[in-house]
Amino acid sequence: MNHEYKIGTGFDAHRLVDKRPLILAGVKVDSPRGALGHSDADVACHALIDAILGALGEGDIGDRFPDTDPAYKDASSLGLLGEVAGVADRSGFKIANADVTIILESPKISLYRDKMKAKLASALGIGQKHVGVKATTTEGLGLTGRGEGVAAQAAVLIRRIGGSEPCGLE
Ligand code: MG
């Protein structure tokens, strides 16, 4: 039986500004400031998209959803994540699990975690027990610590469910 696995990682950061909603993992977080970006600037979804594309060896989010394309103005990044999960599916891979860390000084997002897990699991087409959502501050250090921005990093494991190409160095 073929059990080919691939792993990918992703990272993203966006500036926090006034008069923007703060959308994280597809959930609107109550915050006086939100992330600036061409799409809805959801760093958690963006990091996960890059993790999936990285595992597939399929470039990155900027290749697939250019921020110069008006089609992605204010786009739902959760929707884009679902699209990329579909790319994995069509490539013969199923997402085994996904794990994301949101890096943000404030507000605390623990109250939103269950909702975020549910949204991500739905977009990825996997059970909630296979989705990790964590949050951390950087103790006042750096761009996130100063409140200048929000960041996220993610890891995704994908497992081949179709095709018969062996995993190896060939
Ligand atoms: Mg981004």
Short mmCIF file of N, CA and C and ligand atoms in Angstrom, two decimals:
data_model
loop_
_atom_site.label_atom_id
_atom_site.label_comp_id
_atom_site.label_asym_id
_atom_site.label_seq_id
_atom_site.Cartn_x
_atom_site.Cartn_y
_atom_site.Cartn_z
N MET A 1 0.84 -1.19 0.00
CA MET A 1 0.00 0.00 0.00
C MET A 1 0.89 1.25 0.00
N ASN A 2 0.45 2.26 -0.74
CA ASN A 2 1.25 3.48 -0.86
C ASN A 2 0.82 4.51 0.19
N HIS A 3 1.75 4.88 1.03
CA HIS A 3 1.44 5.86 2.09
C HIS A 3 2.33 7.09 1.93
N GLU A 4 2.26 7.74 0.79
CA GLU A 4 3.13 8.88 0.58
C GLU A 4 2.61 10.10 1.34
N TYR A 5 3.46 10.68 2.14
CA TYR A 5 3.12 11.90 2.87
C TYR A 5 4.04 13.03 2.42
N LYS A 6 3.51 14.25 2.46
CA LYS A 6 4.33 15.44 2.20
C LYS A 6 3.95 16.50 3.23
N ILE A 7 4.92 17.30 3.62
CA ILE A 7 4.66 18.35 4.60
C ILE A 7 4.97 19.70 3.98
N GLY A 8 4.22 20.72 4.39
CA GLY A 8 4.46 22.08 3.92
C GLY A 8 4.31 23.06 5.06
N THR A 9 5.00 24.18 4.94
CA THR A 9 4.88 25.23 5.96
C THR A 9 4.53 26.55 5.29
N GLY A 10 3.95 27.43 6.07
CA GLY A 10 3.60 28.75 5.54
C GLY A 10 3.74 29.81 6.61
N PHE A 11 3.99 31.02 6.17
CA PHE A 11 4.10 32.16 7.09
C PHE A 11 3.49 33.38 6.41
N ASP A 12 2.85 34.23 7.20
CA ASP A 12 2.32 35.47 6.63
C ASP A 12 2.24 36.53 7.72
N ALA A 13 2.32 37.78 7.33
CA ALA A 13 2.13 38.90 8.25
C ALA A 13 1.45 40.04 7.50
N HIS A 14 0.57 40.75 8.19
CA HIS A 14 -0.07 41.93 7.61
C HIS A 14 -0.07 43.06 8.64
N ARG A 15 -0.05 44.27 8.12
CA ARG A 15 -0.07 45.46 8.98
C ARG A 15 -1.47 45.64 9.59
N LEU A 16 -1.52 46.09 10.83
CA LEU A 16 -2.80 46.40 11.48
C LEU A 16 -3.07 47.90 11.35
N VAL A 17 -4.29 48.21 10.89
CA VAL A 17 -4.66 49.61 10.68
C VAL A 17 -6.08 49.85 11.18
N ASP A 18 -6.42 51.14 11.32
CA ASP A 18 -7.80 51.51 11.68
C ASP A 18 -8.74 51.22 10.50
N LYS A 19 -10.00 51.11 10.82
CA LYS A 19 -11.07 51.01 9.81
C LYS A 19 -10.94 49.80 8.90
N ARG A 20 -10.43 48.73 9.45
CA ARG A 20 -10.43 47.44 8.74
C ARG A 20 -10.93 46.38 9.72
N PRO A 21 -11.73 45.43 9.24
CA PRO A 21 -12.11 44.32 10.13
C PRO A 21 -10.91 43.39 10.35
N LEU A 22 -10.89 42.75 11.50
CA LEU A 22 -9.84 41.76 11.76
C LEU A 22 -10.44 40.37 11.56
N ILE A 23 -10.06 39.74 10.45
CA ILE A 23 -10.55 38.40 10.12
C ILE A 23 -9.41 37.42 10.32
N LEU A 24 -9.62 36.44 11.17
CA LEU A 24 -8.60 35.42 11.43
C LEU A 24 -9.23 34.04 11.35
N ALA A 25 -8.67 33.19 10.52
CA ALA A 25 -9.20 31.84 10.31
C ALA A 25 -10.69 31.88 9.95
N GLY A 26 -11.05 32.86 9.17
CA GLY A 26 -12.42 32.97 8.69
C GLY A 26 -13.40 33.55 9.68
N VAL A 27 -12.90 34.01 10.83
CA VAL A 27 -13.78 34.52 11.89
C VAL A 27 -13.49 36.00 12.12
N LYS A 28 -14.55 36.80 12.21
CA LYS A 28 -14.37 38.22 12.52
C LYS A 28 -14.12 38.38 14.01
N VAL A 29 -12.97 38.94 14.33
CA VAL A 29 -12.55 39.11 15.73
C VAL A 29 -12.82 40.55 16.14
N ASP A 30 -13.41 40.73 17.29
CA ASP A 30 -13.72 42.08 17.77
C ASP A 30 -12.41 42.80 18.13
N SER A 31 -12.08 43.82 17.36
CA SER A 31 -10.81 44.51 17.52
C SER A 31 -10.94 45.93 16.99
N PRO A 32 -10.28 46.91 17.62
CA PRO A 32 -10.35 48.28 17.11
C PRO A 32 -9.61 48.46 15.78
N ARG A 33 -8.74 47.53 15.46
CA ARG A 33 -8.00 47.62 14.20
C ARG A 33 -8.03 46.27 13.48
N GLY A 34 -7.83 46.33 12.17
CA GLY A 34 -7.82 45.11 11.37
C GLY A 34 -6.62 45.07 10.46
N ALA A 35 -6.48 43.95 9.76
CA ALA A 35 -5.31 43.73 8.91
C ALA A 35 -5.52 44.35 7.54
N LEU A 36 -4.49 45.05 7.08
CA LEU A 36 -4.52 45.70 5.77
C LEU A 36 -4.08 44.70 4.70
N GLY A 37 -4.82 44.64 3.61
CA GLY A 37 -4.44 43.75 2.52
C GLY A 37 -5.40 43.87 1.36
N HIS A 38 -5.04 43.24 0.25
CA HIS A 38 -5.87 43.28 -0.96
C HIS A 38 -7.13 42.43 -0.75
N SER A 39 -6.94 41.25 -0.17
CA SER A 39 -8.06 40.38 0.17
C SER A 39 -8.55 40.79 1.57
N ASP A 40 -9.18 39.88 2.27
CA ASP A 40 -9.58 40.20 3.65
C ASP A 40 -8.40 40.12 4.62
N ALA A 41 -7.21 39.79 4.10
CA ALA A 41 -5.95 39.84 4.86
C ALA A 41 -5.95 38.90 6.07
N ASP A 42 -6.54 37.74 5.87
CA ASP A 42 -6.63 36.73 6.93
C ASP A 42 -5.30 35.94 6.96
N VAL A 43 -4.42 36.32 7.87
CA VAL A 43 -3.07 35.73 7.88
C VAL A 43 -3.08 34.23 8.17
N ALA A 44 -4.05 33.78 8.96
CA ALA A 44 -4.11 32.35 9.28
C ALA A 44 -4.40 31.54 8.02
N CYS A 45 -5.39 31.99 7.26
CA CYS A 45 -5.71 31.29 6.01
C CYS A 45 -4.57 31.41 5.01
N HIS A 46 -3.92 32.58 4.95
CA HIS A 46 -2.82 32.75 4.00
C HIS A 46 -1.65 31.82 4.33
N ALA A 47 -1.34 31.68 5.61
CA ALA A 47 -0.24 30.77 5.99
C ALA A 47 -0.62 29.33 5.66
N LEU A 48 -1.86 28.97 5.88
CA LEU A 48 -2.30 27.60 5.57
C LEU A 48 -2.30 27.34 4.06
N ILE A 49 -2.70 28.34 3.28
CA ILE A 49 -2.67 28.19 1.82
C ILE A 49 -1.24 27.92 1.35
N ASP A 50 -0.29 28.70 1.88
CA ASP A 50 1.10 28.48 1.47
C ASP A 50 1.62 27.13 1.96
N ALA A 51 1.16 26.67 3.11
CA ALA A 51 1.59 25.36 3.60
C ALA A 51 1.11 24.24 2.66
N ILE A 52 -0.14 24.34 2.22
CA ILE A 52 -0.67 23.32 1.30
C ILE A 52 0.07 23.38 -0.04
N LEU A 53 0.21 24.61 -0.58
CA LEU A 53 0.89 24.75 -1.87
C LEU A 53 2.34 24.29 -1.76
N GLY A 54 2.96 24.56 -0.62
CA GLY A 54 4.34 24.11 -0.40
C GLY A 54 4.44 22.60 -0.39
N ALA A 55 3.50 21.96 0.28
CA ALA A 55 3.51 20.49 0.33
C ALA A 55 3.34 19.91 -1.08
N LEU A 56 2.53 20.58 -1.89
CA LEU A 56 2.27 20.10 -3.24
C LEU A 56 3.39 20.48 -4.22
N GLY A 57 4.27 21.40 -3.79
CA GLY A 57 5.29 21.92 -4.72
C GLY A 57 4.66 22.77 -5.80
N GLU A 58 3.62 23.51 -5.43
CA GLU A 58 2.82 24.26 -6.42
C GLU A 58 2.94 25.77 -6.24
N GLY A 59 4.14 26.25 -5.91
CA GLY A 59 4.33 27.70 -5.82
C GLY A 59 3.77 28.26 -4.53
N ASP A 60 3.28 29.53 -4.61
CA ASP A 60 2.78 30.15 -3.40
C ASP A 60 1.51 30.96 -3.67
N ILE A 61 1.00 31.54 -2.61
CA ILE A 61 -0.28 32.24 -2.69
C ILE A 61 -0.24 33.42 -3.66
N GLY A 62 0.93 34.06 -3.73
CA GLY A 62 1.05 35.21 -4.63
C GLY A 62 0.99 34.81 -6.10
N ASP A 63 1.46 33.60 -6.42
CA ASP A 63 1.36 33.09 -7.80
C ASP A 63 -0.09 32.82 -8.16
N ARG A 64 -0.77 32.21 -7.21
CA ARG A 64 -2.11 31.68 -7.50
C ARG A 64 -3.19 32.75 -7.40
N PHE A 65 -3.03 33.66 -6.45
CA PHE A 65 -4.03 34.71 -6.23
C PHE A 65 -3.32 36.07 -6.19
N PRO A 66 -2.90 36.61 -7.34
CA PRO A 66 -2.09 37.84 -7.35
C PRO A 66 -2.85 39.02 -6.71
N ASP A 67 -2.10 39.81 -5.91
CA ASP A 67 -2.78 40.93 -5.26
C ASP A 67 -2.97 42.12 -6.19
N THR A 68 -2.62 41.91 -7.47
CA THR A 68 -2.92 42.92 -8.49
C THR A 68 -4.21 42.57 -9.23
N ASP A 69 -4.78 41.41 -8.93
CA ASP A 69 -5.99 40.95 -9.62
C ASP A 69 -7.23 41.43 -8.88
N PRO A 70 -8.05 42.26 -9.57
CA PRO A 70 -9.24 42.80 -8.89
C PRO A 70 -10.19 41.70 -8.41
N ALA A 71 -10.07 40.51 -8.98
CA ALA A 71 -10.95 39.40 -8.57
C ALA A 71 -10.77 39.07 -7.10
N TYR A 72 -9.58 39.40 -6.56
CA TYR A 72 -9.30 39.02 -5.16
C TYR A 72 -9.39 40.19 -4.20
N LYS A 73 -9.89 41.34 -4.69
CA LYS A 73 -10.09 42.49 -3.81
C LYS A 73 -11.12 42.12 -2.75
N ASP A 74 -10.72 42.24 -1.49
CA ASP A 74 -11.58 41.92 -0.34
C ASP A 74 -12.09 40.47 -0.37
N ALA A 75 -11.39 39.61 -1.10
CA ALA A 75 -11.81 38.21 -1.21
C ALA A 75 -11.78 37.52 0.16
N SER A 76 -12.69 36.56 0.33
CA SER A 76 -12.66 35.73 1.53
C SER A 76 -11.49 34.76 1.43
N SER A 77 -10.53 34.90 2.33
CA SER A 77 -9.39 34.00 2.29
C SER A 77 -9.77 32.59 2.68
N LEU A 78 -10.83 32.46 3.47
CA LEU A 78 -11.32 31.12 3.79
C LEU A 78 -11.79 30.42 2.52
N GLY A 79 -12.43 31.18 1.63
CA GLY A 79 -12.84 30.63 0.34
C GLY A 79 -11.64 30.23 -0.50
N LEU A 80 -10.59 31.06 -0.47
CA LEU A 80 -9.37 30.73 -1.22
C LEU A 80 -8.71 29.48 -0.65
N LEU A 81 -8.77 29.34 0.68
CA LEU A 81 -8.22 28.13 1.31
C LEU A 81 -8.97 26.89 0.83
N GLY A 82 -10.28 27.01 0.73
CA GLY A 82 -11.08 25.91 0.21
C GLY A 82 -10.69 25.56 -1.21
N GLU A 83 -10.42 26.60 -2.02
CA GLU A 83 -9.99 26.36 -3.41
C GLU A 83 -8.68 25.57 -3.44
N VAL A 84 -7.76 25.94 -2.56
CA VAL A 84 -6.45 25.28 -2.55
C VAL A 84 -6.57 23.85 -2.00
N ALA A 85 -7.47 23.65 -1.06
CA ALA A 85 -7.73 22.28 -0.60
C ALA A 85 -8.24 21.44 -1.78
N GLY A 86 -9.01 22.07 -2.66
CA GLY A 86 -9.49 21.39 -3.87
C GLY A 86 -8.35 21.05 -4.82
N VAL A 87 -7.34 21.92 -4.88
CA VAL A 87 -6.16 21.64 -5.71
C VAL A 87 -5.46 20.38 -5.19
N ALA A 88 -5.33 20.29 -3.86
CA ALA A 88 -4.70 19.10 -3.26
C ALA A 88 -5.51 17.86 -3.62
N ASP A 89 -6.80 17.98 -3.49
CA ASP A 89 -7.69 16.85 -3.79
C ASP A 89 -7.53 16.38 -5.23
N ARG A 90 -7.51 17.34 -6.15
CA ARG A 90 -7.39 16.99 -7.57
C ARG A 90 -6.01 16.45 -7.91
N SER A 91 -5.03 16.75 -7.05
CA SER A 91 -3.68 16.22 -7.25
C SER A 91 -3.53 14.84 -6.62
N GLY A 92 -4.60 14.33 -6.03
CA GLY A 92 -4.56 12.99 -5.46
C GLY A 92 -4.13 12.95 -4.00
N PHE A 93 -4.25 14.10 -3.32
CA PHE A 93 -3.84 14.15 -1.92
C PHE A 93 -5.01 14.55 -1.02
N LYS A 94 -5.00 13.98 0.18
CA LYS A 94 -5.94 14.40 1.22
C LYS A 94 -5.14 15.08 2.32
N ILE A 95 -5.70 16.13 2.88
CA ILE A 95 -5.03 16.80 4.00
C ILE A 95 -5.17 15.94 5.24
N ALA A 96 -4.04 15.55 5.81
CA ALA A 96 -4.06 14.70 7.02
C ALA A 96 -4.33 15.54 8.25
N ASN A 97 -3.58 16.61 8.39
CA ASN A 97 -3.86 17.55 9.48
C ASN A 97 -3.27 18.91 9.14
N ALA A 98 -3.75 19.92 9.83
CA ALA A 98 -3.29 21.29 9.62
C ALA A 98 -3.15 21.95 10.98
N ASP A 99 -2.11 22.75 11.13
CA ASP A 99 -1.83 23.39 12.41
C ASP A 99 -1.39 24.82 12.16
N VAL A 100 -2.02 25.77 12.83
CA VAL A 100 -1.68 27.17 12.61
C VAL A 100 -1.48 27.87 13.94
N THR A 101 -0.49 28.74 13.98
CA THR A 101 -0.25 29.60 15.14
C THR A 101 -0.45 31.04 14.72
N ILE A 102 -1.34 31.73 15.42
CA ILE A 102 -1.60 33.15 15.15
C ILE A 102 -0.77 33.96 16.14
N ILE A 103 -0.04 34.92 15.63
CA ILE A 103 0.87 35.72 16.47
C ILE A 103 0.32 37.14 16.52
N LEU A 104 -0.12 37.53 17.72
CA LEU A 104 -0.89 38.77 17.86
C LEU A 104 -0.80 39.23 19.31
N GLU A 105 -0.53 40.51 19.53
CA GLU A 105 -0.40 40.99 20.90
C GLU A 105 -1.78 41.11 21.57
N SER A 106 -2.75 41.65 20.82
CA SER A 106 -4.11 41.75 21.35
C SER A 106 -5.07 41.92 20.19
N PRO A 107 -6.35 41.59 20.32
CA PRO A 107 -6.96 41.01 21.51
C PRO A 107 -6.64 39.52 21.66
N LYS A 108 -7.01 38.95 22.79
CA LYS A 108 -6.89 37.51 22.98
C LYS A 108 -7.91 36.82 22.08
N ILE A 109 -7.52 35.71 21.48
CA ILE A 109 -8.45 35.07 20.55
C ILE A 109 -8.95 33.71 21.04
N SER A 110 -8.65 33.38 22.30
CA SER A 110 -9.06 32.05 22.78
C SER A 110 -10.56 31.83 22.70
N LEU A 111 -11.34 32.91 22.87
CA LEU A 111 -12.79 32.78 22.80
C LEU A 111 -13.26 32.37 21.40
N TYR A 112 -12.45 32.64 20.41
CA TYR A 112 -12.84 32.39 19.02
C TYR A 112 -12.30 31.06 18.50
N ARG A 113 -11.52 30.37 19.31
CA ARG A 113 -10.77 29.21 18.79
C ARG A 113 -11.68 28.13 18.22
N ASP A 114 -12.73 27.77 18.94
CA ASP A 114 -13.60 26.69 18.46
C ASP A 114 -14.24 27.04 17.12
N LYS A 115 -14.66 28.31 17.01
CA LYS A 115 -15.28 28.75 15.76
C LYS A 115 -14.24 28.73 14.63
N MET A 116 -13.03 29.13 14.94
CA MET A 116 -11.96 29.12 13.92
C MET A 116 -11.68 27.69 13.46
N LYS A 117 -11.60 26.77 14.41
CA LYS A 117 -11.35 25.37 14.05
C LYS A 117 -12.45 24.83 13.15
N ALA A 118 -13.69 25.18 13.47
CA ALA A 118 -14.82 24.70 12.68
C ALA A 118 -14.76 25.26 11.26
N LYS A 119 -14.44 26.54 11.15
CA LYS A 119 -14.36 27.17 9.81
C LYS A 119 -13.22 26.55 8.98
N LEU A 120 -12.07 26.39 9.61
CA LEU A 120 -10.92 25.84 8.87
C LEU A 120 -11.18 24.39 8.47
N ALA A 121 -11.73 23.61 9.40
CA ALA A 121 -12.00 22.20 9.10
C ALA A 121 -12.95 22.08 7.92
N SER A 122 -13.97 22.93 7.91
CA SER A 122 -14.93 22.90 6.81
C SER A 122 -14.26 23.25 5.48
N ALA A 123 -13.44 24.30 5.49
CA ALA A 123 -12.76 24.71 4.25
C ALA A 123 -11.79 23.63 3.77
N LEU A 124 -11.14 22.96 4.71
CA LEU A 124 -10.13 21.96 4.35
C LEU A 124 -10.74 20.60 4.06
N GLY A 125 -12.00 20.42 4.43
CA GLY A 125 -12.67 19.14 4.18
C GLY A 125 -12.18 18.04 5.10
N ILE A 126 -11.80 18.40 6.33
CA ILE A 126 -11.34 17.39 7.30
C ILE A 126 -12.05 17.62 8.64
N GLY A 127 -11.91 16.66 9.54
CA GLY A 127 -12.55 16.79 10.84
C GLY A 127 -11.83 17.81 11.72
N GLN A 128 -12.58 18.37 12.66
CA GLN A 128 -12.00 19.41 13.52
C GLN A 128 -10.85 18.89 14.38
N LYS A 129 -10.86 17.59 14.67
CA LYS A 129 -9.78 17.05 15.50
C LYS A 129 -8.45 17.02 14.75
N HIS A 130 -8.51 17.26 13.45
CA HIS A 130 -7.28 17.29 12.65
C HIS A 130 -6.80 18.73 12.39
N VAL A 131 -7.43 19.69 13.06
CA VAL A 131 -7.06 21.09 12.88
C VAL A 131 -6.60 21.67 14.22
N GLY A 132 -5.44 22.27 14.22
CA GLY A 132 -4.93 22.94 15.42
C GLY A 132 -4.95 24.45 15.21
N VAL A 133 -5.47 25.17 16.17
CA VAL A 133 -5.43 26.64 16.14
C VAL A 133 -4.83 27.10 17.47
N LYS A 134 -3.69 27.75 17.38
CA LYS A 134 -3.02 28.22 18.58
C LYS A 134 -2.75 29.71 18.43
N ALA A 135 -2.54 30.37 19.55
CA ALA A 135 -2.22 31.79 19.49
C ALA A 135 -1.10 32.08 20.47
N THR A 136 -0.29 33.06 20.10
CA THR A 136 0.77 33.50 21.01
C THR A 136 1.00 34.99 20.82
N THR A 137 1.52 35.62 21.86
CA THR A 137 2.04 36.97 21.71
C THR A 137 3.55 36.83 21.53
N THR A 138 4.20 37.95 21.29
CA THR A 138 5.68 37.92 21.28
C THR A 138 6.21 38.79 22.43
N GLU A 139 5.39 38.84 23.50
CA GLU A 139 5.84 39.50 24.74
C GLU A 139 6.32 40.93 24.48
N GLY A 140 5.58 41.62 23.62
CA GLY A 140 5.92 43.01 23.37
C GLY A 140 7.07 43.23 22.41
N LEU A 141 7.61 42.15 21.85
CA LEU A 141 8.78 42.28 20.98
C LEU A 141 8.39 42.25 19.50
N GLY A 142 9.10 43.02 18.70
CA GLY A 142 8.95 42.94 17.25
C GLY A 142 7.66 43.56 16.74
N LEU A 143 7.38 43.30 15.45
CA LEU A 143 6.24 43.97 14.80
C LEU A 143 4.91 43.56 15.42
N THR A 144 4.82 42.30 15.83
CA THR A 144 3.55 41.89 16.47
C THR A 144 3.48 42.43 17.89
N GLY A 145 4.59 42.41 18.59
CA GLY A 145 4.61 42.89 19.97
C GLY A 145 4.28 44.37 20.09
N ARG A 146 4.71 45.14 19.10
CA ARG A 146 4.42 46.58 19.10
C ARG A 146 3.03 46.87 18.57
N GLY A 147 2.32 45.82 18.17
CA GLY A 147 0.95 46.01 17.65
C GLY A 147 0.92 46.54 16.24
N GLU A 148 2.05 46.50 15.54
CA GLU A 148 2.08 47.01 14.17
C GLU A 148 1.43 46.04 13.19
N GLY A 149 1.43 44.77 13.58
CA GLY A 149 0.90 43.78 12.65
C GLY A 149 0.47 42.51 13.33
N VAL A 150 -0.12 41.65 12.53
CA VAL A 150 -0.53 40.32 12.96
C VAL A 150 0.15 39.32 12.03
N ALA A 151 0.54 38.18 12.55
CA ALA A 151 1.25 37.18 11.75
C ALA A 151 0.71 35.79 12.05
N ALA A 152 1.04 34.86 11.19
CA ALA A 152 0.65 33.47 11.43
C ALA A 152 1.66 32.55 10.77
N GLN A 153 1.85 31.40 11.37
CA GLN A 153 2.64 30.36 10.71
C GLN A 153 1.84 29.06 10.77
N ALA A 154 2.06 28.23 9.76
CA ALA A 154 1.25 27.02 9.63
C ALA A 154 2.07 25.86 9.12
N ALA A 155 1.62 24.67 9.46
CA ALA A 155 2.17 23.44 8.90
C ALA A 155 1.00 22.55 8.49
N VAL A 156 1.16 21.89 7.35
CA VAL A 156 0.12 20.99 6.84
C VAL A 156 0.79 19.70 6.38
N LEU A 157 0.17 18.58 6.73
CA LEU A 157 0.62 17.29 6.23
C LEU A 157 -0.44 16.78 5.25
N ILE A 158 0.03 16.34 4.08
CA ILE A 158 -0.91 15.79 3.10
C ILE A 158 -0.52 14.34 2.80
N ARG A 159 -1.52 13.56 2.47
CA ARG A 159 -1.31 12.12 2.25
C ARG A 159 -1.89 11.75 0.90
N ARG A 160 -1.11 10.98 0.12
CA ARG A 160 -1.60 10.59 -1.21
C ARG A 160 -2.74 9.60 -1.08
N ILE A 161 -3.82 9.89 -1.76
CA ILE A 161 -4.95 8.96 -1.76
C ILE A 161 -5.24 8.43 -3.15
N GLY A 162 -4.60 9.05 -4.15
CA GLY A 162 -4.83 8.60 -5.52
C GLY A 162 -3.50 8.44 -6.24
N GLY A 163 -3.53 7.89 -7.42
CA GLY A 163 -2.32 7.71 -8.19
C GLY A 163 -1.44 6.65 -7.58
N SER A 164 -0.31 6.38 -8.22
CA SER A 164 0.55 5.31 -7.73
C SER A 164 2.03 5.69 -7.75
N GLU A 165 2.29 7.00 -7.88
CA GLU A 165 3.70 7.39 -7.92
C GLU A 165 4.34 7.13 -6.57
N PRO A 166 5.45 6.42 -6.57
CA PRO A 166 6.11 6.15 -5.29
C PRO A 166 6.78 7.40 -4.76
N CYS A 167 6.90 7.44 -3.45
CA CYS A 167 7.64 8.53 -2.81
C CYS A 167 9.12 8.16 -2.88
N GLY A 168 9.96 9.06 -3.31
CA GLY A 168 11.37 8.73 -3.35
C GLY A 168 12.16 9.81 -4.02
N LEU A 169 13.37 9.48 -4.42
CA LEU A 169 14.28 10.49 -4.95
C LEU A 169 14.27 10.51 -6.48
N GLU A 170 13.52 9.60 -7.11
CA GLU A 170 13.56 9.56 -8.56
C GLU A 170 12.87 10.76 -9.17
MG MG B 1 -1.13 37.56 3.15
#
